[in-house]
Amino acid sequence: GESASDIRDTIRHIINIALGFLGVAAVIVVLYGGAVWLTAMGDEERITKARKVIIFGLIGAAVIGVSWTVVSFVLNVTEEV
């Protein structure tokens, strides 16, 4: 009983830390894209690159959020079983 609960709590803690680091990485990617855009000085190629970086960073952040939700849901459902 209790050892299974401890394992789930440990797994939840490790996953939260990992997803937290990934979330920080996604924010850094979006900030990098913004910096590229700001320094593009009207160069369409760099602006296009910056847009792609920002979009991919936002998609990554969304995937991280969805994965955190799914993991939390699964761990909560297994806790009730």
Backbone as JSON Lines, residues from 0, in Angstrom:
{"i":0,"aa":"G","n":[0.77,-1.18,0.0],"ca":[0.0,0.0,0.0],"c":[0.82,1.26,0.0]}
{"i":1,"aa":"E","n":[1.58,1.49,1.08],"ca":[2.27,2.75,1.21],"c":[3.47,2.87,0.27]}
{"i":2,"aa":"S","n":[4.15,1.77,0.0],"ca":[5.32,1.83,-0.88],"c":[4.9,2.19,-2.3]}
{"i":3,"aa":"A","n":[3.73,1.72,-2.76],"ca":[3.25,2.07,-4.09],"c":[2.94,3.56,-4.16]}
{"i":4,"aa":"S","n":[2.38,4.11,-3.09],"ca":[2.08,5.53,-3.05],"c":[3.37,6.34,-3.08]}
{"i":5,"aa":"D","n":[4.38,5.89,-2.38],"ca":[5.67,6.59,-2.37],"c":[6.3,6.57,-3.76]}
{"i":6,"aa":"I","n":[6.19,5.46,-4.46],"ca":[6.76,5.36,-5.8],"c":[6.04,6.33,-6.74]}
{"i":7,"aa":"R","n":[4.72,6.4,-6.65],"ca":[3.97,7.33,-7.49],"c":[4.33,8.77,-7.18]}
{"i":8,"aa":"D","n":[4.48,9.09,-5.9],"ca":[4.87,10.45,-5.54],"c":[6.27,10.78,-6.05]}
{"i":9,"aa":"T","n":[7.16,9.82,-5.98],"ca":[8.51,10.03,-6.49],"c":[8.49,10.24,-8.0]}
{"i":10,"aa":"I","n":[7.72,9.42,-8.71],"ca":[7.6,9.55,-10.16],"c":[7.0,10.91,-10.51]}
{"i":11,"aa":"R","n":[5.95,11.29,-9.81],"ca":[5.31,12.59,-10.06],"c":[6.3,13.73,-9.84]}
{"i":12,"aa":"H","n":[7.08,13.64,-8.79],"ca":[8.06,14.68,-8.48],"c":[9.12,14.77,-9.59]}
{"i":13,"aa":"I","n":[9.64,13.64,-10.03],"ca":[10.66,13.62,-11.08],"c":[10.1,14.17,-12.38]}
{"i":14,"aa":"I","n":[8.89,13.76,-12.74],"ca":[8.27,14.24,-13.98],"c":[8.01,15.74,-13.92]}
{"i":15,"aa":"N","n":[7.54,16.23,-12.76],"ca":[7.31,17.66,-12.62],"c":[8.59,18.46,-12.78]}
{"i":16,"aa":"I","n":[9.68,17.96,-12.23],"ca":[10.97,18.64,-12.37],"c":[11.41,18.65,-13.84]}
{"i":17,"aa":"A","n":[11.31,17.48,-14.5],"ca":[11.73,17.39,-15.9],"c":[10.88,18.31,-16.78]}
{"i":18,"aa":"L","n":[9.57,18.3,-16.58],"ca":[8.71,19.16,-17.39],"c":[8.93,20.63,-17.07]}
{"i":19,"aa":"G","n":[9.29,20.93,-15.84],"ca":[9.63,22.31,-15.48],"c":[10.85,22.8,-16.25]}
{"i":20,"aa":"F","n":[11.88,21.96,-16.33],"ca":[13.06,22.32,-17.11],"c":[12.71,22.49,-18.59]}
{"i":21,"aa":"L","n":[11.87,21.6,-19.11],"ca":[11.46,21.72,-20.5],"c":[10.65,22.99,-20.74]}
{"i":22,"aa":"G","n":[9.84,23.37,-19.76],"ca":[9.08,24.61,-19.87],"c":[9.99,25.83,-19.92]}
{"i":23,"aa":"V","n":[11.02,25.81,-19.1],"ca":[12.0,26.9,-19.13],"c":[12.71,26.93,-20.48]}
{"i":24,"aa":"A","n":[13.04,25.76,-21.01],"ca":[13.69,25.69,-22.32],"c":[12.77,26.26,-23.41]}
{"i":25,"aa":"A","n":[11.48,25.97,-23.34],"ca":[10.53,26.5,-24.33],"c":[10.46,28.02,-24.25]}
{"i":26,"aa":"V","n":[10.47,28.56,-23.05],"ca":[10.45,30.02,-22.89],"c":[11.73,30.63,-23.47]}
{"i":27,"aa":"I","n":[12.86,29.99,-23.24],"ca":[14.13,30.48,-23.78],"c":[14.11,30.47,-25.31]}
{"i":28,"aa":"V","n":[13.52,29.43,-25.89],"ca":[13.43,29.34,-27.35],"c":[12.57,30.48,-27.89]}
{"i":29,"aa":"V","n":[11.45,30.76,-27.24],"ca":[10.58,31.86,-27.68],"c":[11.31,33.2,-27.54]}
{"i":30,"aa":"L","n":[12.02,33.39,-26.45],"ca":[12.79,34.63,-26.26],"c":[13.88,34.77,-27.32]}
{"i":31,"aa":"Y","n":[14.52,33.65,-27.67],"ca":[15.53,33.69,-28.72],"c":[14.91,34.11,-30.05]}
{"i":32,"aa":"G","n":[13.74,33.54,-30.35],"ca":[13.05,33.93,-31.58],"c":[12.7,35.41,-31.59]}
{"i":33,"aa":"G","n":[12.28,35.92,-30.45],"ca":[12.0,37.35,-30.35],"c":[13.24,38.2,-30.55]}
{"i":34,"aa":"A","n":[14.36,37.76,-30.0],"ca":[15.61,38.49,-30.16],"c":[16.05,38.49,-31.62]}
{"i":35,"aa":"V","n":[15.89,37.35,-32.29],"ca":[16.24,37.29,-33.72],"c":[15.36,38.24,-34.51]}
{"i":36,"aa":"W","n":[14.08,38.28,-34.18],"ca":[13.16,39.16,-34.89],"c":[13.55,40.64,-34.66]}
{"i":37,"aa":"L","n":[13.88,40.96,-33.41],"ca":[14.23,42.35,-33.1],"c":[15.51,42.79,-33.8]}
{"i":38,"aa":"T","n":[16.43,41.87,-34.01],"ca":[17.71,42.22,-34.64],"c":[17.71,41.96,-36.14]}
{"i":39,"aa":"A","n":[16.57,41.61,-36.71],"ca":[16.5,41.28,-38.14],"c":[16.7,42.51,-39.02]}
{"i":40,"aa":"M","n":[16.38,43.68,-38.54],"ca":[16.53,44.93,-39.28],"c":[15.88,44.88,-40.67]}
{"i":41,"aa":"G","n":[14.71,44.28,-40.73],"ca":[13.95,44.25,-41.97],"c":[14.32,43.13,-42.93]}
{"i":42,"aa":"D","n":[15.27,42.29,-42.55],"ca":[15.67,41.16,-43.4],"c":[14.59,40.09,-43.34]}
{"i":43,"aa":"E","n":[13.9,39.89,-44.47],"ca":[12.76,38.97,-44.51],"c":[13.16,37.54,-44.15]}
{"i":44,"aa":"E","n":[14.35,37.12,-44.53],"ca":[14.8,35.76,-44.23],"c":[14.95,35.55,-42.72]}
{"i":45,"aa":"R","n":[15.51,36.53,-42.03],"ca":[15.67,36.41,-40.57],"c":[14.32,36.52,-39.86]}
{"i":46,"aa":"I","n":[13.43,37.35,-40.39],"ca":[12.09,37.47,-39.79],"c":[11.35,36.15,-39.93]}
{"i":47,"aa":"T","n":[11.45,35.51,-41.09],"ca":[10.81,34.21,-41.3],"c":[11.39,33.17,-40.34]}
{"i":48,"aa":"K","n":[12.72,33.18,-40.19],"ca":[13.37,32.26,-39.26],"c":[12.87,32.51,-37.84]}
{"i":49,"aa":"A","n":[12.77,33.78,-37.44],"ca":[12.32,34.12,-36.1],"c":[10.88,33.66,-35.87]}
{"i":50,"aa":"R","n":[10.02,33.85,-36.86],"ca":[8.63,33.4,-36.73],"c":[8.56,31.89,-36.52]}
{"i":51,"aa":"K","n":[9.37,31.15,-37.3],"ca":[9.37,29.7,-37.15],"c":[9.85,29.29,-35.77]}
{"i":52,"aa":"V","n":[10.9,29.94,-35.27],"ca":[11.42,29.62,-33.95],"c":[10.37,29.89,-32.87]}
{"i":53,"aa":"I","n":[9.69,31.02,-32.97],"ca":[8.66,31.36,-31.99],"c":[7.51,30.37,-32.06]}
{"i":54,"aa":"I","n":[7.06,30.03,-33.26],"ca":[5.95,29.09,-33.42],"c":[6.33,27.72,-32.85]}
{"i":55,"aa":"F","n":[7.54,27.25,-33.18],"ca":[7.96,25.95,-32.66],"c":[8.12,25.98,-31.15]}
{"i":56,"aa":"G","n":[8.58,27.1,-30.6],"ca":[8.68,27.23,-29.15],"c":[7.32,27.18,-28.49]}
{"i":57,"aa":"L","n":[6.34,27.85,-29.09],"ca":[4.98,27.83,-28.53],"c":[4.35,26.44,-28.66]}
{"i":58,"aa":"I","n":[4.6,25.77,-29.78],"ca":[4.09,24.41,-29.94],"c":[4.73,23.5,-28.89]}
{"i":59,"aa":"G","n":[6.01,23.66,-28.67],"ca":[6.7,22.88,-27.64],"c":[6.13,23.12,-26.26]}
{"i":60,"aa":"A","n":[5.84,24.38,-25.94],"ca":[5.25,24.71,-24.65],"c":[3.86,24.07,-24.52]}
{"i":61,"aa":"A","n":[3.09,24.07,-25.6],"ca":[1.77,23.45,-25.57],"c":[1.88,21.94,-25.36]}
{"i":62,"aa":"V","n":[2.84,21.31,-26.04],"ca":[3.04,19.87,-25.87],"c":[3.46,19.55,-24.44]}
{"i":63,"aa":"I","n":[4.31,20.38,-23.87],"ca":[4.74,20.18,-22.48],"c":[3.54,20.3,-21.54]}
{"i":64,"aa":"G","n":[2.7,21.29,-21.77],"ca":[1.51,21.46,-20.93],"c":[0.55,20.29,-21.03]}
{"i":65,"aa":"V","n":[0.33,19.82,-22.24],"ca":[-0.57,18.68,-22.44],"c":[0.02,17.42,-21.8]}
{"i":66,"aa":"S","n":[1.32,17.22,-21.97],"ca":[1.93,16.02,-21.38],"c":[1.88,16.06,-19.87]}
{"i":67,"aa":"W","n":[2.06,17.24,-19.28],"ca":[1.95,17.36,-17.82],"c":[0.53,17.02,-17.37]}
{"i":68,"aa":"T","n":[-0.46,17.5,-18.11],"ca":[-1.86,17.21,-17.77],"c":[-2.15,15.72,-17.86]}
{"i":69,"aa":"V","n":[-1.67,15.07,-18.92],"ca":[-1.91,13.63,-19.1],"c":[-1.23,12.83,-17.99]}
{"i":70,"aa":"V","n":[0.01,13.17,-17.68],"ca":[0.74,12.44,-16.63],"c":[0.05,12.63,-15.29]}
{"i":71,"aa":"S","n":[-0.36,13.84,-14.98],"ca":[-1.05,14.09,-13.7],"c":[-2.36,13.3,-13.64]}
{"i":72,"aa":"F","n":[-3.1,13.28,-14.74],"ca":[-4.36,12.55,-14.77],"c":[-4.12,11.06,-14.55]}
{"i":73,"aa":"V","n":[-3.15,10.5,-15.27],"ca":[-2.87,9.07,-15.15],"c":[-2.43,8.72,-13.73]}
{"i":74,"aa":"L","n":[-1.57,9.54,-13.14],"ca":[-1.12,9.25,-11.78],"c":[-2.24,9.4,-10.76]}
{"i":75,"aa":"N","n":[-3.15,10.35,-10.99],"ca":[-4.3,10.48,-10.09],"c":[-5.26,9.32,-10.21]}
{"i":76,"aa":"V","n":[-5.47,8.82,-11.44],"ca":[-6.37,7.68,-11.64],"c":[-5.76,6.42,-11.01]}
{"i":77,"aa":"T","n":[-4.46,6.22,-11.18],"ca":[-3.83,5.03,-10.59],"c":[-3.78,5.13,-9.07]}
{"i":78,"aa":"E","n":[-3.8,6.34,-8.53],"ca":[-3.8,6.49,-7.07],"c":[-5.12,6.01,-6.49]}
{"i":79,"aa":"E","n":[-6.21,6.19,-7.23],"ca":[-7.53,5.79,-6.76],"c":[-7.74,4.27,-6.86]}
{"i":80,"aa":"V","n":[-6.98,3.61,-7.72],"ca":[-7.17,2.17,-7.94],"c":[-6.57,1.37,-6.86]}
